[in-house]
Amino acid sequence: MSAARFTVSFGGLSHARAFEVMDLLENDLRLDPLAVSINETDEAKALWETVAWFALLEEADAARVVMALPYSVVSAVPERDWVRESLAGLGPVSAGRFHLHGSHDRGVHPSGIVLEIDAGTAFGTGHHGTTWGCLAALDDIVKRRRPRRILDLGTGTGVLGLAAAKHLKRPVLATDIDPVAVKVAIDNAKRNGALPWFKGRTAAGLHHPSISTGAPFDLIFANILARPLASLAPGLAKMLSAGGQLILSGLTVDQLRWIKACYVNQGLVVERVIRSGNWIALVMGRKALGGTASKRKSPALSLKAAGLGYLQDA
Ligand code: SAH
């Protein structure tokens, strides 16, 4: 919360005079303004004002008396809660049964799987189309399956792994190339009561022994960028169990064909494409032995009501 401030404005000045008044305010030893600025108030008449900020009302008044100019106004600057205002753009987010909010919005979601995640040094509050698309894909998958082993590659805040862990109560291995993100993800796991199922590790791509020992995974999230997704295709496909699903995101609409092709070449099939703005979440499946990857097709409009994106059957 900022402290209260007072301004004194001297209006009806020419541009040159506004500068002179600014100099006088800054250099008069009887005055101690916090800041002084000039603004154009009437472009047509070329009128300017000089505004000085003070911590105390008496100081603003004193400046008015000392300057003795014809047009002067002292006003209080309303207090503003800058923290709250900067968080206003980060309101609660929902994707199906998953609901996310920052600590400033605690209590807004009465039911469902609720996660509290603050914006900070790691990516993933649910506001980005890629995160939202992955959560929407997860919501769709868990309607018909309960994956047992889960990998969240590029976990950021941990958001995707935490959503899965909280809902499924099954082990999630969450990795990130950035150790700061891994720490944030573990803190978020604690805060959201998901620590018993959540293991965070620093790893670049698939280079970590806990990934190879944890494989095969029934569900893999990889919300990174298109290029690393393309180079990880052979490795990620090998890590996926028969009947398992791979949720890929971080790709844009024009990169969809390329990324689809990379994974189809590894023997996977496209199950769903979820779009949010220009971002895509692509669900690839590995056919279960003796069956199809996904027997059920969900209605294309099921998540359109959320207003954030739409689903399309592959
Ligand atoms: N999963 C979160 C964060 C996605 S941002 C969400 O869906 O919102 C992508 C994350 O992937 C970043 O935290 C970044 O550090 C990590 N990352 C990027 N390339 C990676 C790589 N090659 N291996 C592991 N993590 C990677």
mmCIF file of C-alpha atoms and ligand atoms in Angstrom:
data_model
loop_
_atom_site.group_PDB
_atom_site.id
_atom_site.type_symbol
_atom_site.label_atom_id
_atom_site.label_comp_id
_atom_site.label_asym_id
_atom_site.label_seq_id
_atom_site.Cartn_x
_atom_site.Cartn_y
_atom_site.Cartn_z
ATOM 1 C CA MET A 1 0.000 0.000 0.000
ATOM 2 C CA SER A 2 1.493 3.387 -0.985
ATOM 3 C CA ALA A 3 1.532 6.265 1.517
ATOM 4 C CA ALA A 4 -0.807 9.201 0.961
ATOM 5 C CA ARG A 5 0.642 12.022 -1.144
ATOM 6 C CA PHE A 6 -0.335 15.599 -1.878
ATOM 7 C CA THR A 7 0.160 17.580 -5.043
ATOM 8 C CA VAL A 8 0.173 21.232 -5.818
ATOM 9 C CA SER A 9 -0.501 22.102 -9.471
ATOM 10 C CA PHE A 10 0.262 25.447 -11.042
ATOM 11 C CA GLY A 11 -1.822 25.843 -14.197
ATOM 12 C CA GLY A 12 -2.267 28.247 -17.119
ATOM 13 C CA LEU A 13 1.475 28.408 -17.883
ATOM 14 C CA SER A 14 3.353 28.628 -21.173
ATOM 15 C CA HIS A 15 5.752 25.784 -21.899
ATOM 16 C CA ALA A 16 8.788 27.904 -20.991
ATOM 17 C CA ARG A 17 7.165 29.198 -17.802
ATOM 18 C CA ALA A 18 6.192 25.673 -16.736
ATOM 19 C CA PHE A 19 9.894 24.730 -16.936
ATOM 20 C CA GLU A 20 10.895 27.808 -14.927
ATOM 21 C CA VAL A 21 8.367 26.938 -12.220
ATOM 22 C CA MET A 22 9.716 23.398 -12.145
ATOM 23 C CA ASP A 23 13.250 24.765 -11.603
ATOM 24 C CA LEU A 24 12.066 27.093 -8.872
ATOM 25 C CA LEU A 25 10.262 24.304 -7.033
ATOM 26 C CA GLU A 26 13.271 22.025 -7.223
ATOM 27 C CA ASN A 27 15.810 24.625 -6.163
ATOM 28 C CA ASP A 28 14.020 26.570 -3.434
ATOM 29 C CA LEU A 29 15.658 25.446 -0.193
ATOM 30 C CA ARG A 30 12.444 26.020 1.762
ATOM 31 C CA LEU A 31 10.694 23.320 -0.271
ATOM 32 C CA ASP A 32 11.357 19.603 -0.435
ATOM 33 C CA PRO A 33 9.210 18.098 -3.201
ATOM 34 C CA LEU A 34 9.283 14.336 -3.769
ATOM 35 C CA ALA A 35 8.977 14.922 -7.517
ATOM 36 C CA VAL A 36 8.084 17.667 -9.982
ATOM 37 C CA SER A 37 6.680 17.249 -13.483
ATOM 38 C CA ILE A 38 5.123 19.302 -16.256
ATOM 39 C CA ASN A 39 2.088 18.340 -18.373
ATOM 40 C CA GLU A 40 0.386 19.919 -21.353
ATOM 41 C CA THR A 41 -3.221 20.610 -20.305
ATOM 42 C CA ASP A 42 -4.589 22.363 -23.412
ATOM 43 C CA GLU A 43 -2.869 21.641 -26.692
ATOM 44 C CA ALA A 44 -4.911 24.202 -28.706
ATOM 45 C CA LYS A 45 -4.069 27.050 -26.328
ATOM 46 C CA ALA A 46 -0.537 25.722 -25.634
ATOM 47 C CA LEU A 47 -1.184 25.713 -21.887
ATOM 48 C CA TRP A 48 0.929 23.729 -19.442
ATOM 49 C CA GLU A 49 0.924 22.998 -15.748
ATOM 50 C CA THR A 50 3.667 22.201 -13.279
ATOM 51 C CA VAL A 51 2.859 19.633 -10.598
ATOM 52 C CA ALA A 52 4.886 19.018 -7.430
ATOM 53 C CA TRP A 53 4.376 16.002 -5.107
ATOM 54 C CA PHE A 54 4.811 16.257 -1.364
ATOM 55 C CA ALA A 55 4.550 13.791 1.489
ATOM 56 C CA LEU A 56 2.635 16.251 3.723
ATOM 57 C CA LEU A 57 -0.302 18.558 3.149
ATOM 58 C CA GLU A 58 1.504 21.439 4.951
ATOM 59 C CA GLU A 59 4.437 21.136 2.526
ATOM 60 C CA ALA A 60 2.129 21.351 -0.496
ATOM 61 C CA ASP A 61 0.430 24.387 1.018
ATOM 62 C CA ALA A 62 3.774 26.021 1.737
ATOM 63 C CA ALA A 63 4.815 25.554 -1.905
ATOM 64 C CA ARG A 64 1.620 27.225 -3.047
ATOM 65 C CA VAL A 65 2.294 30.234 -0.780
ATOM 66 C CA VAL A 66 5.979 30.521 -1.722
ATOM 67 C CA MET A 67 5.319 30.382 -5.478
ATOM 68 C CA ALA A 68 2.387 32.833 -5.284
ATOM 69 C CA LEU A 69 1.139 31.997 -8.790
ATOM 70 C CA PRO A 70 -2.401 32.854 -9.944
ATOM 71 C CA TYR A 71 -3.684 29.328 -10.632
ATOM 72 C CA SER A 72 -2.759 26.779 -8.024
ATOM 73 C CA VAL A 73 -4.596 23.795 -6.580
ATOM 74 C CA VAL A 74 -3.597 21.502 -3.720
ATOM 75 C CA SER A 75 -5.038 17.976 -3.851
ATOM 76 C CA ALA A 76 -4.652 14.669 -2.043
ATOM 77 C CA VAL A 77 -3.521 11.746 -4.245
ATOM 78 C CA PRO A 78 -5.825 8.815 -3.484
ATOM 79 C CA GLU A 79 -4.070 5.833 -1.940
ATOM 80 C CA ARG A 80 -3.737 2.946 -4.352
ATOM 81 C CA ASP A 81 -3.025 -0.640 -3.629
ATOM 82 C CA TRP A 82 -0.530 -1.256 -6.433
ATOM 83 C CA VAL A 83 -0.082 -4.918 -5.575
ATOM 84 C CA ARG A 84 -3.791 -5.603 -5.809
ATOM 85 C CA GLU A 85 -4.072 -3.595 -9.023
ATOM 86 C CA SER A 86 -1.240 -5.499 -10.666
ATOM 87 C CA LEU A 87 -2.887 -8.794 -9.708
ATOM 88 C CA ALA A 88 -6.258 -7.733 -11.084
ATOM 89 C CA GLY A 89 -5.321 -9.122 -14.525
ATOM 90 C CA LEU A 90 -4.602 -12.512 -12.966
ATOM 91 C CA GLY A 91 -8.085 -13.539 -11.939
ATOM 92 C CA PRO A 92 -9.219 -17.112 -11.365
ATOM 93 C CA VAL A 93 -9.052 -19.566 -14.273
ATOM 94 C CA SER A 94 -11.027 -22.766 -14.878
ATOM 95 C CA ALA A 95 -10.611 -25.618 -17.336
ATOM 96 C CA GLY A 96 -13.303 -28.205 -16.752
ATOM 97 C CA ARG A 97 -12.975 -29.535 -13.199
ATOM 98 C CA PHE A 98 -9.649 -27.728 -12.632
ATOM 99 C CA HIS A 99 -9.757 -24.316 -11.000
ATOM 100 C CA LEU A 100 -6.733 -22.102 -10.416
ATOM 101 C CA HIS A 101 -6.362 -18.902 -8.459
ATOM 102 C CA GLY A 102 -3.628 -16.776 -6.892
ATOM 103 C CA SER A 103 -3.455 -16.281 -3.109
ATOM 104 C CA HIS A 104 -5.146 -12.870 -3.612
ATOM 105 C CA ASP A 105 -8.294 -14.711 -4.790
ATOM 106 C CA ARG A 106 -8.381 -17.452 -2.143
ATOM 107 C CA GLY A 107 -11.843 -18.886 -1.615
ATOM 108 C CA VAL A 108 -13.292 -17.983 -5.017
ATOM 109 C CA HIS A 109 -13.675 -21.611 -6.162
ATOM 110 C CA PRO A 110 -16.080 -23.491 -3.943
ATOM 111 C CA SER A 111 -15.687 -26.933 -5.534
ATOM 112 C CA GLY A 112 -13.721 -29.023 -8.031
ATOM 113 C CA ILE A 113 -9.974 -29.525 -8.051
ATOM 114 C CA VAL A 114 -8.689 -26.197 -6.784
ATOM 115 C CA LEU A 115 -5.057 -25.114 -7.036
ATOM 116 C CA GLU A 116 -3.520 -22.004 -5.553
ATOM 117 C CA ILE A 117 -0.609 -20.796 -7.654
ATOM 118 C CA ASP A 118 0.922 -17.340 -7.514
ATOM 119 C CA ALA A 119 2.626 -15.641 -10.427
ATOM 120 C CA GLY A 120 6.348 -15.437 -9.754
ATOM 121 C CA THR A 121 9.623 -16.727 -11.080
ATOM 122 C CA ALA A 122 8.225 -19.811 -12.850
ATOM 123 C CA PHE A 123 5.770 -20.104 -15.749
ATOM 124 C CA GLY A 124 2.282 -21.510 -15.281
ATOM 125 C CA THR A 125 -0.638 -19.744 -13.619
ATOM 126 C CA GLY A 126 -3.236 -21.098 -16.058
ATOM 127 C CA HIS A 127 -3.636 -17.769 -17.838
ATOM 128 C CA HIS A 128 -1.578 -18.789 -20.837
ATOM 129 C CA GLY A 129 -3.373 -20.619 -23.645
ATOM 130 C CA THR A 130 -0.874 -23.505 -23.560
ATOM 131 C CA THR A 131 -1.399 -24.250 -19.858
ATOM 132 C CA TRP A 132 -5.143 -23.884 -20.215
ATOM 133 C CA GLY A 133 -5.166 -26.236 -23.214
ATOM 134 C CA CYS A 134 -3.215 -28.900 -21.284
ATOM 135 C CA LEU A 135 -5.625 -28.655 -18.352
ATOM 136 C CA ALA A 136 -8.598 -28.939 -20.711
ATOM 137 C CA ALA A 137 -6.978 -32.030 -22.266
ATOM 138 C CA LEU A 138 -6.394 -33.525 -18.819
ATOM 139 C CA ASP A 139 -9.995 -32.868 -17.841
ATOM 140 C CA ASP A 140 -11.092 -34.743 -20.944
ATOM 141 C CA ILE A 141 -8.721 -37.701 -20.414
ATOM 142 C CA VAL A 142 -9.659 -38.284 -16.778
ATOM 143 C CA LYS A 143 -13.312 -38.646 -17.766
ATOM 144 C CA ARG A 144 -12.414 -42.082 -19.086
ATOM 145 C CA ARG A 145 -8.999 -43.080 -17.686
ATOM 146 C CA ARG A 146 -7.053 -42.936 -14.459
ATOM 147 C CA PRO A 147 -3.388 -42.845 -15.507
ATOM 148 C CA ARG A 148 -1.152 -44.474 -12.911
ATOM 149 C CA ARG A 149 2.247 -43.030 -13.738
ATOM 150 C CA ILE A 150 2.613 -39.430 -14.802
ATOM 151 C CA LEU A 151 5.478 -37.316 -16.138
ATOM 152 C CA ASP A 152 5.276 -33.511 -16.317
ATOM 153 C CA LEU A 153 8.231 -32.409 -18.422
ATOM 154 C CA GLY A 154 8.861 -28.643 -18.252
ATOM 155 C CA THR A 155 6.781 -28.329 -15.107
ATOM 156 C CA GLY A 156 7.281 -24.569 -14.453
ATOM 157 C CA THR A 157 5.116 -23.798 -11.395
ATOM 158 C CA GLY A 158 4.124 -27.472 -11.342
ATOM 159 C CA VAL A 159 0.608 -26.579 -12.440
ATOM 160 C CA LEU A 160 -0.099 -29.546 -14.732
ATOM 161 C CA GLY A 161 1.508 -32.204 -12.560
ATOM 162 C CA LEU A 162 -0.220 -30.776 -9.504
ATOM 163 C CA ALA A 163 -3.624 -30.806 -11.192
ATOM 164 C CA ALA A 164 -3.092 -34.482 -12.088
ATOM 165 C CA ALA A 165 -1.705 -35.393 -8.647
ATOM 166 C CA LYS A 166 -4.536 -33.683 -6.798
ATOM 167 C CA HIS A 167 -7.210 -35.303 -8.886
ATOM 168 C CA LEU A 168 -5.757 -38.772 -9.406
ATOM 169 C CA LYS A 169 -3.742 -39.099 -6.186
ATOM 170 C CA ARG A 170 -1.078 -40.924 -8.178
ATOM 171 C CA PRO A 171 2.667 -40.328 -8.445
ATOM 172 C CA VAL A 172 3.840 -37.498 -10.650
ATOM 173 C CA LEU A 173 7.425 -36.937 -11.697
ATOM 174 C CA ALA A 174 7.826 -33.235 -12.512
ATOM 175 C CA THR A 175 10.993 -32.056 -14.247
ATOM 176 C CA ASP A 176 12.353 -28.769 -15.480
ATOM 177 C CA ILE A 177 15.612 -27.603 -16.980
ATOM 178 C CA ASP A 178 15.435 -24.636 -14.570
ATOM 179 C CA PRO A 179 16.217 -25.471 -10.914
ATOM 180 C CA VAL A 180 14.326 -22.371 -9.737
ATOM 181 C CA ALA A 181 11.157 -23.699 -11.396
ATOM 182 C CA VAL A 182 11.636 -27.085 -9.694
ATOM 183 C CA LYS A 183 11.868 -25.361 -6.320
ATOM 184 C CA VAL A 184 8.753 -23.289 -7.045
ATOM 185 C CA ALA A 185 6.898 -26.446 -8.152
ATOM 186 C CA ILE A 186 7.813 -28.284 -4.942
ATOM 187 C CA ASP A 187 6.713 -25.281 -2.856
ATOM 188 C CA ASN A 188 3.423 -25.257 -4.763
ATOM 189 C CA ALA A 189 3.012 -28.991 -4.135
ATOM 190 C CA LYS A 190 3.365 -28.326 -0.400
ATOM 191 C CA ARG A 191 0.984 -25.402 -0.496
ATOM 192 C CA ASN A 192 -1.624 -27.436 -2.357
ATOM 193 C CA GLY A 193 -1.340 -30.573 -0.241
ATOM 194 C CA ALA A 194 -0.006 -32.626 -3.169
ATOM 195 C CA LEU A 195 3.522 -33.308 -1.906
ATOM 196 C CA PRO A 196 2.928 -37.019 -1.177
ATOM 197 C CA TRP A 197 2.437 -37.682 -4.904
ATOM 198 C CA PHE A 198 4.769 -35.065 -6.348
ATOM 199 C CA LYS A 199 8.484 -35.482 -7.047
ATOM 200 C CA GLY A 200 10.415 -32.576 -8.598
ATOM 201 C CA ARG A 201 13.749 -33.022 -10.406
ATOM 202 C CA THR A 202 16.009 -30.726 -12.415
ATOM 203 C CA ALA A 203 16.543 -32.301 -15.835
ATOM 204 C CA ALA A 204 17.144 -31.173 -19.410
ATOM 205 C CA GLY A 205 14.785 -33.073 -21.667
ATOM 206 C CA LEU A 206 14.777 -36.759 -20.761
ATOM 207 C CA HIS A 207 18.246 -36.750 -19.208
ATOM 208 C CA HIS A 208 17.576 -37.894 -15.682
ATOM 209 C CA PRO A 209 17.730 -41.392 -14.190
ATOM 210 C CA SER A 210 14.367 -40.922 -12.464
ATOM 211 C CA ILE A 211 12.766 -40.498 -15.900
ATOM 212 C CA SER A 212 14.130 -43.763 -17.287
ATOM 213 C CA THR A 213 13.377 -45.680 -14.104
ATOM 214 C CA GLY A 214 9.862 -44.180 -13.903
ATOM 215 C CA ALA A 215 8.978 -45.117 -17.506
ATOM 216 C CA PRO A 216 6.735 -46.153 -19.102
ATOM 217 C CA PHE A 217 4.320 -43.359 -18.210
ATOM 218 C CA ASP A 218 0.571 -43.529 -18.802
ATOM 219 C CA LEU A 219 0.331 -39.777 -19.103
ATOM 220 C CA ILE A 220 3.007 -37.315 -20.153
ATOM 221 C CA PHE A 221 2.695 -33.531 -20.261
ATOM 222 C CA ALA A 222 5.258 -31.619 -22.280
ATOM 223 C CA ASN A 223 4.393 -27.961 -22.526
ATOM 224 C CA ILE A 224 7.637 -26.581 -23.911
ATOM 225 C CA LEU A 225 8.258 -25.094 -27.361
ATOM 226 C CA ALA A 226 7.806 -26.656 -30.800
ATOM 227 C CA ARG A 227 11.509 -27.129 -31.562
ATOM 228 C CA PRO A 228 12.366 -29.093 -28.399
ATOM 229 C CA LEU A 229 9.113 -31.035 -28.817
ATOM 230 C CA ALA A 230 10.268 -32.054 -32.292
ATOM 231 C CA SER A 231 13.679 -33.217 -31.101
ATOM 232 C CA LEU A 232 12.200 -35.011 -28.074
ATOM 233 C CA ALA A 233 9.703 -36.974 -30.207
ATOM 234 C CA PRO A 234 11.607 -40.300 -30.379
ATOM 235 C CA GLY A 235 12.490 -40.235 -26.669
ATOM 236 C CA LEU A 236 9.071 -39.142 -25.445
ATOM 237 C CA ALA A 237 7.263 -41.687 -27.621
ATOM 238 C CA LYS A 238 9.406 -44.478 -26.123
ATOM 239 C CA MET A 239 8.450 -43.372 -22.597
ATOM 240 C CA LEU A 240 4.709 -43.700 -23.258
ATOM 241 C CA SER A 241 2.888 -46.858 -22.203
ATOM 242 C CA ALA A 242 0.495 -48.748 -24.482
ATOM 243 C CA GLY A 243 -2.884 -46.999 -24.193
ATOM 244 C CA GLY A 244 -1.138 -43.913 -22.740
ATOM 245 C CA GLN A 245 -1.507 -40.271 -23.700
ATOM 246 C CA LEU A 246 0.985 -37.534 -24.411
ATOM 247 C CA ILE A 247 -0.231 -33.936 -24.038
ATOM 248 C CA LEU A 248 2.011 -31.642 -26.060
ATOM 249 C CA SER A 249 1.809 -27.876 -25.994
ATOM 250 C CA GLY A 250 3.841 -24.757 -26.609
ATOM 251 C CA LEU A 251 3.156 -24.966 -30.337
ATOM 252 C CA THR A 252 1.241 -22.478 -32.428
ATOM 253 C CA VAL A 253 -1.477 -23.188 -34.993
ATOM 254 C CA ASP A 254 0.996 -23.024 -37.903
ATOM 255 C CA GLN A 255 3.351 -25.521 -36.176
ATOM 256 C CA LEU A 256 0.652 -28.148 -35.669
ATOM 257 C CA ARG A 257 1.248 -30.153 -38.859
ATOM 258 C CA TRP A 258 4.977 -30.341 -38.203
ATOM 259 C CA ILE A 259 4.646 -31.537 -34.609
ATOM 260 C CA LYS A 260 1.854 -33.986 -35.471
ATOM 261 C CA ALA A 261 4.087 -35.488 -38.157
ATOM 262 C CA CYS A 262 7.029 -35.868 -35.736
ATOM 263 C CA TYR A 263 4.918 -37.955 -33.347
ATOM 264 C CA VAL A 264 2.939 -39.871 -35.969
ATOM 265 C CA ASN A 265 6.346 -40.959 -37.307
ATOM 266 C CA GLN A 266 6.977 -42.481 -33.880
ATOM 267 C CA GLY A 267 3.853 -44.628 -34.175
ATOM 268 C CA LEU A 268 1.506 -42.423 -32.125
ATOM 269 C CA VAL A 269 -1.960 -41.327 -33.200
ATOM 270 C CA VAL A 270 -3.604 -37.921 -32.893
ATOM 271 C CA GLU A 271 -6.438 -38.038 -30.374
ATOM 272 C CA ARG A 272 -7.379 -34.414 -29.903
ATOM 273 C CA VAL A 273 -6.425 -30.909 -30.851
ATOM 274 C CA ILE A 274 -7.335 -28.159 -28.399
ATOM 275 C CA ARG A 275 -6.924 -24.588 -29.455
ATOM 276 C CA SER A 276 -6.774 -21.479 -27.297
ATOM 277 C CA GLY A 277 -6.059 -18.343 -29.296
ATOM 278 C CA ASN A 278 -3.038 -19.098 -31.452
ATOM 279 C CA TRP A 279 -1.856 -21.892 -29.130
ATOM 280 C CA ILE A 280 -2.424 -25.602 -29.520
ATOM 281 C CA ALA A 281 -2.489 -28.489 -27.075
ATOM 282 C CA LEU A 282 -2.103 -31.705 -29.010
ATOM 283 C CA VAL A 283 -3.091 -35.038 -27.454
ATOM 284 C CA MET A 284 -1.255 -38.001 -28.974
ATOM 285 C CA GLY A 285 -1.994 -41.572 -27.944
ATOM 286 C CA ARG A 286 -0.275 -44.916 -28.195
ATOM 287 C CA LYS A 287 -2.650 -47.662 -29.212
ATOM 288 C CA ALA A 288 -3.362 -50.104 -26.424
ATOM 289 C CA LEU A 289 -2.212 -53.625 -27.284
ATOM 290 C CA GLY A 290 -5.017 -55.180 -29.329
ATOM 291 C CA GLY A 291 -7.166 -52.002 -29.215
ATOM 292 C CA THR A 292 -7.486 -48.404 -30.344
ATOM 293 C CA ALA A 293 -5.811 -45.463 -28.635
ATOM 294 C CA SER A 294 -9.063 -43.765 -27.782
ATOM 295 C CA LYS A 295 -12.441 -45.376 -28.244
ATOM 296 C CA ARG A 296 -14.504 -42.384 -27.296
ATOM 297 C CA LYS A 297 -14.744 -39.091 -29.069
ATOM 298 C CA SER A 298 -15.721 -36.140 -26.886
ATOM 299 C CA PRO A 299 -18.089 -33.492 -28.188
ATOM 300 C CA ALA A 300 -16.238 -30.686 -29.921
ATOM 301 C CA LEU A 301 -18.093 -28.008 -27.986
ATOM 302 C CA SER A 302 -17.609 -29.367 -24.504
ATOM 303 C CA LEU A 303 -15.248 -26.646 -23.371
ATOM 304 C CA LYS A 304 -16.298 -23.836 -25.651
ATOM 305 C CA ALA A 305 -18.500 -22.425 -22.906
ATOM 306 C CA ALA A 306 -15.363 -21.607 -20.913
ATOM 307 C CA GLY A 307 -14.788 -18.919 -23.540
ATOM 308 C CA LEU A 308 -11.062 -19.596 -23.707
ATOM 309 C CA GLY A 309 -10.764 -22.021 -26.553
ATOM 310 C CA TYR A 310 -12.346 -24.886 -28.307
ATOM 311 C CA LEU A 311 -11.911 -28.562 -28.774
ATOM 312 C CA GLN A 312 -11.763 -30.291 -32.055
ATOM 313 C CA ASP A 313 -11.721 -33.995 -32.648
ATOM 314 C CA ALA A 314 -8.685 -35.099 -34.559
HETATM 315 N N1 SAH B 1 4.119 -26.796 -17.446
HETATM 316 C C1 SAH B 1 3.921 -25.407 -17.156
HETATM 317 C C2 SAH B 1 5.103 -24.555 -17.606
HETATM 318 C C3 SAH B 1 5.315 -24.484 -19.088
HETATM 319 S S1 SAH B 1 6.594 -23.307 -19.519
HETATM 320 C C4 SAH B 1 2.635 -24.951 -17.816
HETATM 321 O O1 SAH B 1 2.036 -25.716 -18.567
HETATM 322 O O2 SAH B 1 2.208 -23.829 -17.589
HETATM 323 C C5 SAH B 1 7.866 -24.386 -20.113
HETATM 324 C C6 SAH B 1 8.781 -24.880 -19.020
HETATM 325 O O3 SAH B 1 9.630 -25.856 -19.634
HETATM 326 C C7 SAH B 1 9.698 -23.840 -18.426
HETATM 327 O O4 SAH B 1 9.620 -23.887 -17.014
HETATM 328 C C8 SAH B 1 11.094 -24.209 -18.931
HETATM 329 O O5 SAH B 1 12.123 -23.943 -17.990
HETATM 330 C C9 SAH B 1 10.954 -25.694 -19.186
HETATM 331 N N2 SAH B 1 11.816 -26.245 -20.264
HETATM 332 C C10 SAH B 1 12.107 -25.694 -21.449
HETATM 333 N N3 SAH B 1 12.870 -26.527 -22.172
HETATM 334 C C11 SAH B 1 13.065 -27.640 -21.417
HETATM 335 C C12 SAH B 1 13.778 -28.843 -21.610
HETATM 336 N N4 SAH B 1 14.460 -29.094 -22.733
HETATM 337 N N5 SAH B 1 13.759 -29.770 -20.627
HETATM 338 C C13 SAH B 1 13.078 -29.542 -19.483
HETATM 339 N N6 SAH B 1 12.393 -28.402 -19.249
HETATM 340 C C14 SAH B 1 12.380 -27.458 -20.204
#
